[in-house]
PDB file of C-alpha atoms in Angstrom:
ATOM      1  CA  UNK A   1      20.793 -41.157 -11.817  1.00 82.00           C
ATOM      2  CA  UNK A   2      22.495 -37.925 -12.438  1.00 83.00           C
ATOM      3  CA  UNK A   3      23.988 -35.626  -9.761  1.00 87.00           C
ATOM      4  CA  UNK A   4      21.805 -32.800 -10.455  1.00 86.00           C
ATOM      5  CA  UNK A   5      18.494 -34.924 -10.343  1.00 87.00           C
ATOM      6  CA  UNK A   6      19.809 -36.348  -6.853  1.00 90.00           C
ATOM      7  CA  UNK A   7      20.698 -33.286  -5.742  1.00 89.00           C
ATOM      8  CA  UNK A   8      17.422 -31.807  -6.444  1.00 87.00           C
ATOM      9  CA  UNK A   9      15.843 -34.756  -4.391  1.00 90.00           C
ATOM     10  CA  UNK A  10      18.186 -34.104  -1.779  1.00 90.00           C
ATOM     11  CA  UNK A  11      17.079 -30.374  -1.788  1.00 87.00           C
ATOM     12  CA  UNK A  12      13.297 -31.559  -1.483  1.00 85.00           C
ATOM     13  CA  UNK A  13      13.983 -33.816   1.030  1.00 87.00           C
ATOM     14  CA  UNK A  14      15.622 -31.282   3.434  1.00 85.00           C
ATOM     15  CA  UNK A  15      12.806 -29.070   2.519  1.00 77.00           C
ATOM     16  CA  UNK A  16       9.937 -31.486   3.569  1.00 77.00           C
ATOM     17  CA  UNK A  17      11.947 -33.362   6.471  1.00 77.00           C
ATOM     18  CA  UNK A  18      13.746 -29.938   7.693  1.00 75.00           C
ATOM     19  CA  UNK A  19      16.960 -31.998   8.444  1.00 82.00           C
ATOM     20  CA  UNK A  20      18.623 -35.169   6.898  1.00 86.00           C
ATOM     21  CA  UNK A  21      21.945 -36.929   7.863  1.00 91.00           C
ATOM     22  CA  UNK A  22      24.732 -38.097   5.471  1.00 92.00           C
ATOM     23  CA  UNK A  23      23.908 -41.662   6.279  1.00 92.00           C
ATOM     24  CA  UNK A  24      20.385 -41.585   5.482  1.00 91.00           C
ATOM     25  CA  UNK A  25      21.341 -40.184   1.898  1.00 93.00           C
ATOM     26  CA  UNK A  26      23.878 -42.526   1.369  1.00 92.00           C
ATOM     27  CA  UNK A  27      21.582 -45.574   2.088  1.00 92.00           C
ATOM     28  CA  UNK A  28      18.673 -43.578   0.307  1.00 91.00           C
ATOM     29  CA  UNK A  29      20.664 -43.162  -2.983  1.00 92.00           C
ATOM     30  CA  UNK A  30      23.033 -46.033  -2.770  1.00 91.00           C
ATOM     31  CA  UNK A  31      26.051 -43.818  -2.839  1.00 93.00           C
ATOM     32  CA  UNK A  32      29.048 -43.314  -0.557  1.00 93.00           C
ATOM     33  CA  UNK A  33      29.128 -40.434   2.467  1.00 92.00           C
ATOM     34  CA  UNK A  34      31.681 -38.790   0.593  1.00 92.00           C
ATOM     35  CA  UNK A  35      29.243 -38.456  -2.467  1.00 93.00           C
ATOM     36  CA  UNK A  36      26.619 -37.228  -0.026  1.00 92.00           C
ATOM     37  CA  UNK A  37      28.964 -34.534   1.151  1.00 92.00           C
ATOM     38  CA  UNK A  38      29.989 -33.586  -2.077  1.00 92.00           C
ATOM     39  CA  UNK A  39      26.138 -33.059  -2.932  1.00 91.00           C
ATOM     40  CA  UNK A  40      25.431 -31.086   0.206  1.00 91.00           C
ATOM     41  CA  UNK A  41      28.500 -28.777  -0.449  1.00 90.00           C
ATOM     42  CA  UNK A  42      26.753 -27.806  -3.763  1.00 91.00           C
ATOM     43  CA  UNK A  43      23.278 -27.562  -2.467  1.00 88.00           C
ATOM     44  CA  UNK A  44      24.760 -25.144   0.349  1.00 84.00           C
ATOM     45  CA  UNK A  45      26.822 -23.148  -2.151  1.00 85.00           C
ATOM     46  CA  UNK A  46      23.504 -22.553  -4.018  1.00 84.00           C
ATOM     47  CA  UNK A  47      21.885 -21.615  -0.847  1.00 79.00           C
ATOM     48  CA  UNK A  48      19.322 -24.558  -0.911  1.00 82.00           C
ATOM     49  CA  UNK A  49      20.242 -26.091   2.441  1.00 81.00           C
ATOM     50  CA  UNK A  50      22.957 -25.509   5.394  1.00 82.00           C
ATOM     51  CA  UNK A  51      25.356 -28.057   6.136  1.00 86.00           C
ATOM     52  CA  UNK A  52      25.478 -29.137   9.730  1.00 81.00           C
ATOM     53  CA  UNK A  53      27.622 -31.950  11.614  1.00 82.00           C
ATOM     54  CA  UNK A  54      26.654 -35.231  10.045  1.00 86.00           C
ATOM     55  CA  UNK A  55      23.986 -33.736   7.612  1.00 87.00           C
ATOM     56  CA  UNK A  56      21.973 -30.608   6.222  1.00 87.00           C
ATOM     57  CA  UNK A  57      19.192 -28.717   7.678  1.00 81.00           C
ATOM     58  CA  UNK A  58      16.661 -26.296   5.788  1.00 79.00           C
ATOM     59  CA  UNK A  59      17.654 -22.799   5.679  1.00 70.00           C
ATOM     60  CA  UNK A  60      14.434 -21.761   8.090  1.00 62.00           C
ATOM     61  CA  UNK A  61      15.913 -24.062  10.417  1.00 60.00           C
ATOM     62  CA  UNK A  62      18.839 -21.823  11.214  1.00 55.00           C
ATOM     63  CA  UNK A  63      19.017 -20.415  14.776  1.00 51.00           C
ATOM     64  CA  UNK A  64      18.684 -16.754  13.412  1.00 51.00           C
ATOM     65  CA  UNK A  65      15.704 -17.742  11.391  1.00 48.00           C
ATOM     66  CA  UNK A  66      12.808 -16.002  12.238  1.00 52.00           C
ATOM     67  CA  UNK A  67       9.412 -15.360   9.890  1.00 55.00           C
ATOM     68  CA  UNK A  68       7.592 -12.152  10.174  1.00 51.00           C
ATOM     69  CA  UNK A  69       4.587 -11.801  12.074  1.00 52.00           C
ATOM     70  CA  UNK A  70       2.222 -11.609   8.991  1.00 57.00           C
ATOM     71  CA  UNK A  71       3.705 -15.152   7.893  1.00 55.00           C
ATOM     72  CA  UNK A  72       3.509 -16.937  11.085  1.00 54.00           C
ATOM     73  CA  UNK A  73      -0.250 -15.899  11.276  1.00 52.00           C
ATOM     74  CA  UNK A  74      -1.116 -18.166   8.603  1.00 53.00           C
ATOM     75  CA  UNK A  75       0.903 -21.039   9.803  1.00 60.00           C
ATOM     76  CA  UNK A  76      -0.828 -23.659  11.959  1.00 75.00           C
ATOM     77  CA  UNK A  77      -3.721 -21.407  12.720  1.00 86.00           C
ATOM     78  CA  UNK A  78      -5.904 -24.449  13.780  1.00 91.00           C
ATOM     79  CA  UNK A  79      -3.490 -25.473  16.372  1.00 94.00           C
ATOM     80  CA  UNK A  80      -2.681 -22.181  18.026  1.00 95.00           C
ATOM     81  CA  UNK A  81      -6.384 -21.706  18.278  1.00 96.00           C
ATOM     82  CA  UNK A  82      -6.766 -24.626  20.463  1.00 97.00           C
ATOM     83  CA  UNK A  83      -3.680 -23.876  22.515  1.00 97.00           C
ATOM     84  CA  UNK A  84      -5.148 -20.254  23.014  1.00 97.00           C
ATOM     85  CA  UNK A  85      -8.413 -21.725  24.223  1.00 97.00           C
ATOM     86  CA  UNK A  86      -6.657 -23.921  26.482  1.00 97.00           C
ATOM     87  CA  UNK A  87      -4.832 -20.660  27.898  1.00 97.00           C
ATOM     88  CA  UNK A  88      -8.043 -18.727  28.175  1.00 96.00           C
ATOM     89  CA  UNK A  89      -9.361 -21.565  30.436  1.00 94.00           C
ATOM     90  CA  UNK A  90      -6.767 -20.802  32.809  1.00 94.00           C
ATOM     91  CA  UNK A  91      -8.001 -17.149  33.425  1.00 91.00           C
ATOM     92  CA  UNK A  92     -10.499 -16.238  36.034  1.00 82.00           C
ATOM     93  CA  UNK A  93     -13.366 -14.144  35.867  1.00 77.00           C
ATOM     94  CA  UNK A  94     -14.620 -14.558  39.333  1.00 72.00           C
ATOM     95  CA  UNK A  95     -11.577 -12.578  41.039  1.00 77.00           C
ATOM     96  CA  UNK A  96      -9.299  -9.646  40.530  1.00 82.00           C
ATOM     97  CA  UNK A  97      -6.094 -10.854  38.970  1.00 91.00           C
ATOM     98  CA  UNK A  98      -3.067  -9.832  36.389  1.00 95.00           C
ATOM     99  CA  UNK A  99      -1.939 -11.479  33.479  1.00 97.00           C
ATOM    100  CA  UNK A 100       1.253 -10.907  31.212  1.00 97.00           C
ATOM    101  CA  UNK A 101       0.658 -11.460  27.389  1.00 97.00           C
ATOM    102  CA  UNK A 102       4.061 -11.929  25.709  1.00 96.00           C
ATOM    103  CA  UNK A 103       4.105 -11.061  21.802  1.00 93.00           C
ATOM    104  CA  UNK A 104       3.516 -13.560  19.279  1.00 91.00           C
ATOM    105  CA  UNK A 105       1.069 -15.074  16.949  1.00 92.00           C
ATOM    106  CA  UNK A 106      -0.528 -17.798  19.637  1.00 95.00           C
ATOM    107  CA  UNK A 107      -0.673 -15.216  22.323  1.00 96.00           C
ATOM    108  CA  UNK A 108      -2.629 -12.930  19.840  1.00 95.00           C
ATOM    109  CA  UNK A 109      -5.166 -15.362  19.324  1.00 96.00           C
ATOM    110  CA  UNK A 110      -5.770 -15.484  23.315  1.00 97.00           C
ATOM    111  CA  UNK A 111      -6.115 -11.803  23.105  1.00 96.00           C
ATOM    112  CA  UNK A 112      -8.905 -12.351  20.436  1.00 95.00           C
ATOM    113  CA  UNK A 113     -10.740 -14.134  23.220  1.00 95.00           C
ATOM    114  CA  UNK A 114     -10.048 -11.799  25.793  1.00 95.00           C
ATOM    115  CA  UNK A 115     -11.387  -8.819  23.532  1.00 92.00           C
ATOM    116  CA  UNK A 116     -14.913 -10.415  25.022  1.00 89.00           C
ATOM    117  CA  UNK A 117     -13.931 -11.227  28.260  1.00 88.00           C
ATOM    118  CA  UNK A 118     -16.331 -10.031  31.173  1.00 86.00           C
ATOM    119  CA  UNK A 119     -16.121 -10.423  34.766  1.00 82.00           C
ATOM    120  CA  UNK A 120     -18.253 -12.370  36.869  1.00 79.00           C
ATOM    121  CA  UNK A 121     -19.162  -9.932  39.636  1.00 80.00           C
ATOM    122  CA  UNK A 122     -18.828  -5.867  39.755  1.00 79.00           C
ATOM    123  CA  UNK A 123     -15.837  -6.183  42.258  1.00 77.00           C
ATOM    124  CA  UNK A 124     -13.726  -8.531  39.803  1.00 84.00           C
ATOM    125  CA  UNK A 125     -10.919  -7.132  37.774  1.00 87.00           C
ATOM    126  CA  UNK A 126      -8.533  -8.424  35.409  1.00 93.00           C
ATOM    127  CA  UNK A 127      -5.283  -6.381  34.672  1.00 95.00           C
ATOM    128  CA  UNK A 128      -3.423  -7.467  31.086  1.00 97.00           C
ATOM    129  CA  UNK A 129       0.114  -6.237  30.674  1.00 98.00           C
ATOM    130  CA  UNK A 130       1.628  -6.725  27.479  1.00 97.00           C
ATOM    131  CA  UNK A 131       4.696  -5.809  25.248  1.00 96.00           C
ATOM    132  CA  UNK A 132       2.748  -6.658  22.101  1.00 95.00           C
ATOM    133  CA  UNK A 133       1.489  -3.651  19.991  1.00 95.00           C
ATOM    134  CA  UNK A 134      -1.174  -5.854  18.024  1.00 94.00           C
ATOM    135  CA  UNK A 135      -2.428  -7.358  21.322  1.00 96.00           C
ATOM    136  CA  UNK A 136      -2.779  -3.999  23.225  1.00 96.00           C
ATOM    137  CA  UNK A 137      -4.799  -2.758  20.190  1.00 95.00           C
ATOM    138  CA  UNK A 138      -6.953  -5.721  20.073  1.00 95.00           C
ATOM    139  CA  UNK A 139      -7.486  -5.336  24.011  1.00 96.00           C
ATOM    140  CA  UNK A 140      -8.118  -1.427  23.871  1.00 94.00           C
ATOM    141  CA  UNK A 141     -11.929  -1.565  23.054  1.00 90.00           C
ATOM    142  CA  UNK A 142     -12.824  -3.989  26.224  1.00 92.00           C
ATOM    143  CA  UNK A 143     -13.409  -1.590  29.205  1.00 89.00           C
ATOM    144  CA  UNK A 144     -13.720  -4.506  31.597  1.00 90.00           C
ATOM    145  CA  UNK A 145     -10.020  -5.280  31.232  1.00 93.00           C
ATOM    146  CA  UNK A 146      -7.321  -2.946  32.583  1.00 94.00           C
ATOM    147  CA  UNK A 147      -4.744  -2.674  30.020  1.00 96.00           C
ATOM    148  CA  UNK A 148      -1.111  -1.632  30.544  1.00 97.00           C
ATOM    149  CA  UNK A 149       1.179  -1.396  27.491  1.00 97.00           C
ATOM    150  CA  UNK A 150       4.833  -1.601  28.574  1.00 96.00           C
ATOM    151  CA  UNK A 151       7.121   1.118  26.837  1.00 93.00           C
ATOM    152  CA  UNK A 152      10.027   0.905  24.918  1.00 92.00           C
ATOM    153  CA  UNK A 153      11.245   0.440  21.368  1.00 91.00           C
ATOM    154  CA  UNK A 154       8.886  -1.343  18.982  1.00 92.00           C
ATOM    155  CA  UNK A 155      10.929  -4.211  16.998  1.00 86.00           C
ATOM    156  CA  UNK A 156       9.150  -4.054  13.455  1.00 80.00           C
ATOM    157  CA  UNK A 157       9.592  -7.951  12.504  1.00 79.00           C
ATOM    158  CA  UNK A 158       7.227  -9.053  15.645  1.00 83.00           C
ATOM    159  CA  UNK A 159       5.921  -5.595  16.903  1.00 85.00           C
ATOM    160  CA  UNK A 160       6.796  -6.561  20.448  1.00 92.00           C
ATOM    161  CA  UNK A 161       8.233  -3.684  22.734  1.00 94.00           C
ATOM    162  CA  UNK A 162      11.681  -4.418  23.620  1.00 92.00           C
ATOM    163  CA  UNK A 163      14.805  -2.865  25.487  1.00 93.00           C
ATOM    164  CA  UNK A 164      16.355  -2.231  28.603  1.00 93.00           C
ATOM    165  CA  UNK A 165      13.303   0.127  29.719  1.00 94.00           C
ATOM    166  CA  UNK A 166      11.036  -2.583  29.057  1.00 95.00           C
ATOM    167  CA  UNK A 167      13.017  -5.133  31.175  1.00 95.00           C
ATOM    168  CA  UNK A 168      13.239  -2.585  33.789  1.00 95.00           C
ATOM    169  CA  UNK A 169       9.573  -2.117  33.988  1.00 96.00           C
ATOM    170  CA  UNK A 170       8.988  -6.187  34.478  1.00 96.00           C
ATOM    171  CA  UNK A 171      11.256  -6.006  37.175  1.00 95.00           C
ATOM    172  CA  UNK A 172       8.929  -3.986  39.144  1.00 95.00           C
ATOM    173  CA  UNK A 173       5.811  -6.294  38.318  1.00 96.00           C
ATOM    174  CA  UNK A 174       4.575  -9.323  40.056  1.00 96.00           C
ATOM    175  CA  UNK A 175       1.503 -10.440  38.055  1.00 96.00           C
ATOM    176  CA  UNK A 176      -0.227 -13.935  38.805  1.00 96.00           C
ATOM    177  CA  UNK A 177      -0.006 -15.663  35.038  1.00 97.00           C
ATOM    178  CA  UNK A 178       2.587 -14.863  32.450  1.00 98.00           C
ATOM    179  CA  UNK A 179       1.774 -16.673  28.996  1.00 98.00           C
ATOM    180  CA  UNK A 180       5.194 -16.800  26.762  1.00 97.00           C
ATOM    181  CA  UNK A 181       5.562 -17.586  23.512  1.00 96.00           C
ATOM    182  CA  UNK A 182       8.905 -19.539  22.284  1.00 95.00           C
ATOM    183  CA  UNK A 183      10.423 -20.306  19.248  1.00 92.00           C
ATOM    184  CA  UNK A 184      12.004 -23.628  20.370  1.00 93.00           C
ATOM    185  CA  UNK A 185      11.516 -25.892  23.123  1.00 96.00           C
ATOM    186  CA  UNK A 186      14.274 -28.180  23.946  1.00 95.00           C
ATOM    187  CA  UNK A 187      15.002 -31.174  26.482  1.00 95.00           C
ATOM    188  CA  UNK A 188      18.447 -29.434  27.296  1.00 94.00           C
ATOM    189  CA  UNK A 189      18.542 -26.008  25.905  1.00 94.00           C
ATOM    190  CA  UNK A 190      15.077 -25.027  27.103  1.00 97.00           C
ATOM    191  CA  UNK A 191      13.092 -22.236  25.482  1.00 97.00           C
ATOM    192  CA  UNK A 192      14.689 -20.266  22.903  1.00 95.00           C
ATOM    193  CA  UNK A 193      14.180 -17.261  20.456  1.00 91.00           C
ATOM    194  CA  UNK A 194      16.304 -15.885  17.510  1.00 87.00           C
ATOM    195  CA  UNK A 195      16.556 -12.396  18.753  1.00 85.00           C
ATOM    196  CA  UNK A 196      18.740 -11.400  21.744  1.00 86.00           C
ATOM    197  CA  UNK A 197      16.948  -8.085  22.509  1.00 87.00           C
ATOM    198  CA  UNK A 198      13.683  -9.740  22.595  1.00 90.00           C
ATOM    199  CA  UNK A 199      15.039 -12.637  24.755  1.00 92.00           C
ATOM    200  CA  UNK A 200      15.929 -10.238  27.498  1.00 94.00           C
ATOM    201  CA  UNK A 201      12.457  -9.188  27.660  1.00 95.00           C
ATOM    202  CA  UNK A 202      11.197 -12.726  27.628  1.00 96.00           C
ATOM    203  CA  UNK A 203      13.462 -13.808  30.440  1.00 97.00           C
ATOM    204  CA  UNK A 204      12.218 -10.631  32.163  1.00 97.00           C
ATOM    205  CA  UNK A 205       8.663 -11.894  31.701  1.00 97.00           C
ATOM    206  CA  UNK A 206       9.611 -15.328  33.085  1.00 97.00           C
ATOM    207  CA  UNK A 207      10.938 -14.085  36.160  1.00 97.00           C
ATOM    208  CA  UNK A 208       8.252 -11.540  36.857  1.00 96.00           C
ATOM    209  CA  UNK A 209       5.315 -13.976  37.339  1.00 97.00           C
ATOM    210  CA  UNK A 210       3.690 -16.199  39.892  1.00 96.00           C
ATOM    211  CA  UNK A 211       3.125 -18.741  37.303  1.00 97.00           C
ATOM    212  CA  UNK A 212       4.528 -19.124  33.837  1.00 98.00           C
ATOM    213  CA  UNK A 213       2.369 -20.960  31.153  1.00 98.00           C
ATOM    214  CA  UNK A 214       4.365 -21.515  27.511  1.00 98.00           C
ATOM    215  CA  UNK A 215       2.524 -21.522  24.542  1.00 98.00           C
ATOM    216  CA  UNK A 216       4.176 -23.597  21.813  1.00 96.00           C
ATOM    217  CA  UNK A 217       2.741 -25.484  18.914  1.00 94.00           C
ATOM    218  CA  UNK A 218       4.102 -28.767  18.241  1.00 92.00           C
ATOM    219  CA  UNK A 219       6.940 -27.408  15.684  1.00 88.00           C
ATOM    220  CA  UNK A 220       8.421 -25.554  18.184  1.00 92.00           C
ATOM    221  CA  UNK A 221       9.166 -28.792  20.110  1.00 93.00           C
ATOM    222  CA  UNK A 222      12.680 -30.303  20.261  1.00 90.00           C
ATOM    223  CA  UNK A 223      14.000 -27.202  18.329  1.00 87.00           C
ATOM    224  CA  UNK A 224      16.740 -24.923  19.317  1.00 87.00           C
ATOM    225  CA  UNK A 225      16.945 -21.399  18.186  1.00 87.00           C
ATOM    226  CA  UNK A 226      20.121 -18.826  18.919  1.00 85.00           C
ATOM    227  CA  UNK A 227      19.159 -17.207  22.359  1.00 90.00           C
ATOM    228  CA  UNK A 228      17.549 -19.309  25.371  1.00 94.00           C
ATOM    229  CA  UNK A 229      15.569 -17.203  27.850  1.00 96.00           C
ATOM    230  CA  UNK A 230      14.420 -19.513  29.993  1.00 97.00           C
ATOM    231  CA  UNK A 231      15.271 -23.370  31.490  1.00 97.00           C
ATOM    232  CA  UNK A 232      12.515 -25.735  31.230  1.00 97.00           C
ATOM    233  CA  UNK A 233      12.483 -25.456  35.477  1.00 97.00           C
ATOM    234  CA  UNK A 234      11.635 -21.835  35.193  1.00 98.00           C
ATOM    235  CA  UNK A 235       8.130 -22.665  33.475  1.00 97.00           C
ATOM    236  CA  UNK A 236       5.279 -24.429  35.157  1.00 98.00           C
ATOM    237  CA  UNK A 237       2.746 -25.531  32.091  1.00 98.00           C
ATOM    238  CA  UNK A 238       3.484 -25.798  28.740  1.00 98.00           C
ATOM    239  CA  UNK A 239       0.271 -26.018  26.300  1.00 98.00           C
ATOM    240  CA  UNK A 240       0.865 -27.444  23.009  1.00 97.00           C
ATOM    241  CA  UNK A 241      -1.135 -29.340  20.397  1.00 96.00           C
ATOM    242  CA  UNK A 242       0.724 -32.609  20.216  1.00 95.00           C
ATOM    243  CA  UNK A 243       2.593 -35.139  22.761  1.00 95.00           C
ATOM    244  CA  UNK A 244       6.010 -34.065  23.379  1.00 95.00           C
ATOM    245  CA  UNK A 245       9.042 -36.510  22.110  1.00 94.00           C
ATOM    246  CA  UNK A 246      10.011 -39.207  24.791  1.00 95.00           C
ATOM    247  CA  UNK A 247      13.099 -37.300  25.518  1.00 95.00           C
ATOM    248  CA  UNK A 248      11.651 -33.801  25.833  1.00 96.00           C
ATOM    249  CA  UNK A 249       8.462 -35.621  27.857  1.00 97.00           C
ATOM    250  CA  UNK A 250      10.973 -37.043  30.443  1.00 97.00           C
ATOM    251  CA  UNK A 251      13.033 -33.459  30.698  1.00 97.00           C
ATOM    252  CA  UNK A 252       9.707 -31.666  31.177  1.00 98.00           C
ATOM    253  CA  UNK A 253       8.486 -34.230  33.769  1.00 97.00           C
ATOM    254  CA  UNK A 254      11.956 -34.063  35.602  1.00 97.00           C
ATOM    255  CA  UNK A 255      11.051 -30.250  35.594  1.00 97.00           C
ATOM    256  CA  UNK A 256       7.822 -30.396  36.994  1.00 97.00           C
ATOM    257  CA  UNK A 257       6.395 -29.015  34.279  1.00 97.00           C
ATOM    258  CA  UNK A 258       2.701 -29.740  33.335  1.00 97.00           C
ATOM    259  CA  UNK A 259       1.879 -30.553  29.899  1.00 98.00           C
ATOM    260  CA  UNK A 260      -1.343 -29.780  28.555  1.00 98.00           C
ATOM    261  CA  UNK A 261      -2.089 -31.176  24.821  1.00 97.00           C
ATOM    262  CA  UNK A 262      -4.917 -28.993  23.417  1.00 95.00           C
TER     263      UNK A 262
END
């Protein structure tokens, strides 16, 4: 096999598996680790992957990698719908309460369900606080919901309201439930996001709520992005669509986090 053919196959493997190791590639192609490293160097030079210790990762798995909201809305839609449905079941209709919805595609699907929310009685109320412009837009038409949009600067990529003023507002709130999104949920690193400014708002959301529910589809599990905004022990419930890995399951259990498989 020519080097160019092998490198094309390696690039395809990285794209499919997201991560490969030098030893795996050496065994698969029956070549030396030194040859594998040269191939990876070549592929990194042509921006087809990124070298990491012991192997390589796909470019979309880098710590700063973050697809736009529009791109994420088409990814794993069915799984996110199931997660949103499980989250919606946690919101009471028979008593007055307050919730925070973080920005994100899964929380936006939860907002779709809340758009038709009705109270069980005339004295029951629901206050929804959010830092997400799309979520506020979807809920603004439901007169049975009290809607509070946090103020601050709008981050274009995620349409989330961020900044120190947003954090300051959250520090003065104590809602019943926070529904939070994450780009990574890791046994050691905890919950993370690629953006430093948005992470500050997420941390403030987590600290403000009496009950913290993380919504993360299974592609986010065992992943680390640039900025940790919460430890596993800072959340109460994780709603996802598949069983976490043994390592993450053990860490969640040790942190007393309830795992809901939607």
